[in-house]
XYZ file of C-alpha atoms in Angstrom:
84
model
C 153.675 71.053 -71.485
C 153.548 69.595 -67.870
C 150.717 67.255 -68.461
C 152.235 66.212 -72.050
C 155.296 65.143 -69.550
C 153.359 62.818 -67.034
C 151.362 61.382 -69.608
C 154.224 60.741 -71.155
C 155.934 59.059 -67.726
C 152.876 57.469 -67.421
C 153.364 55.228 -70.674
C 157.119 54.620 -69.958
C 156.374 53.633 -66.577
C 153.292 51.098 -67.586
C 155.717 49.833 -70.391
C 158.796 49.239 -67.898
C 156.142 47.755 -65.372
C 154.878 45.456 -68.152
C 158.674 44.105 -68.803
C 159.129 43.362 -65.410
C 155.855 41.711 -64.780
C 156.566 39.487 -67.882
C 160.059 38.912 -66.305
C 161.978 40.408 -69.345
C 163.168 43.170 -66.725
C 165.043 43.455 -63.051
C 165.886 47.368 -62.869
C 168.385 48.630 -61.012
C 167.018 52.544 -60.897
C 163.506 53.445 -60.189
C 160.913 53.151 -62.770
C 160.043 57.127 -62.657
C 163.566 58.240 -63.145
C 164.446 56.013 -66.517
C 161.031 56.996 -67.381
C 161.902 60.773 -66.922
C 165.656 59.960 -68.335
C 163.844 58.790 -71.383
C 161.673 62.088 -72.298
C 164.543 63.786 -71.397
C 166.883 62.132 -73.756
C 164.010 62.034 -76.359
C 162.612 65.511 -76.326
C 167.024 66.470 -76.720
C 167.425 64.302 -79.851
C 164.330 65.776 -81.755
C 165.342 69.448 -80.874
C 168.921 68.542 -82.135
C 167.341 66.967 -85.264
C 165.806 70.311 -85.596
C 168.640 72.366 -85.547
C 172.096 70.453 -85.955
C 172.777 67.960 -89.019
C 172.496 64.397 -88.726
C 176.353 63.520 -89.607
C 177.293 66.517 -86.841
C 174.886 64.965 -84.018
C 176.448 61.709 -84.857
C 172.436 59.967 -84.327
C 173.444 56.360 -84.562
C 175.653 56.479 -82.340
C 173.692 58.855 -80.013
C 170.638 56.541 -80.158
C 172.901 53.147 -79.800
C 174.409 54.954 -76.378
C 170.574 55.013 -75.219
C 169.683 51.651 -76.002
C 173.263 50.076 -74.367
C 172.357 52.555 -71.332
C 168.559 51.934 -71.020
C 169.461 47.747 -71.142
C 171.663 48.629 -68.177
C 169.381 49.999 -66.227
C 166.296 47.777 -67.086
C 168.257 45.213 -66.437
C 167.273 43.472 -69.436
C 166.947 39.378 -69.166
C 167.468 37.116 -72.310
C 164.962 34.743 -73.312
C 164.868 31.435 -72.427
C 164.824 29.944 -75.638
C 165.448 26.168 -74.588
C 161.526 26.141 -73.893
C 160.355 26.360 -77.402
């Protein structure tokens, strides 16, 4: 279970490190905890899935909360779209 965590960590982190590299990030947190935020907030969505309802877990709303909170903390630039 350990080593299924780090690998996982290990893909978030190359993923966040490949946003910022590309400029599309500027985080404001460290790499290793949004990558550890993210199993965590993962692994507790598919166990609820498992055992609540859909309409009680309220998933859309639950999953929209993520994205609005992981954009935050990635710091997410917008595109420069005048270059095209």
């Amino acid at each position: 279970m350990e080593n299924r965590y780090e690998q996982a960590a290990g893909i978030f982190s190359s993923l966040i490190h490949k946003g910022i590299e590309n400029g599309e990030f500027d985080p404001v947190v460290s790499i290793d905890d949004m990558s550890r935020f993210m199993i965590s907030f993962l692994d507790g969505i598919a166990i609820s899935a498992i055992t609540l309802t859909h309409g009680f877990m309220q998933t859309g709303k639950q999953i929209d909360l993520f994205e609005n909170s992981m954009k935050s903390m990635l710091n997410v630039k917008e595109p420069d779209l005048s270059q095209r």
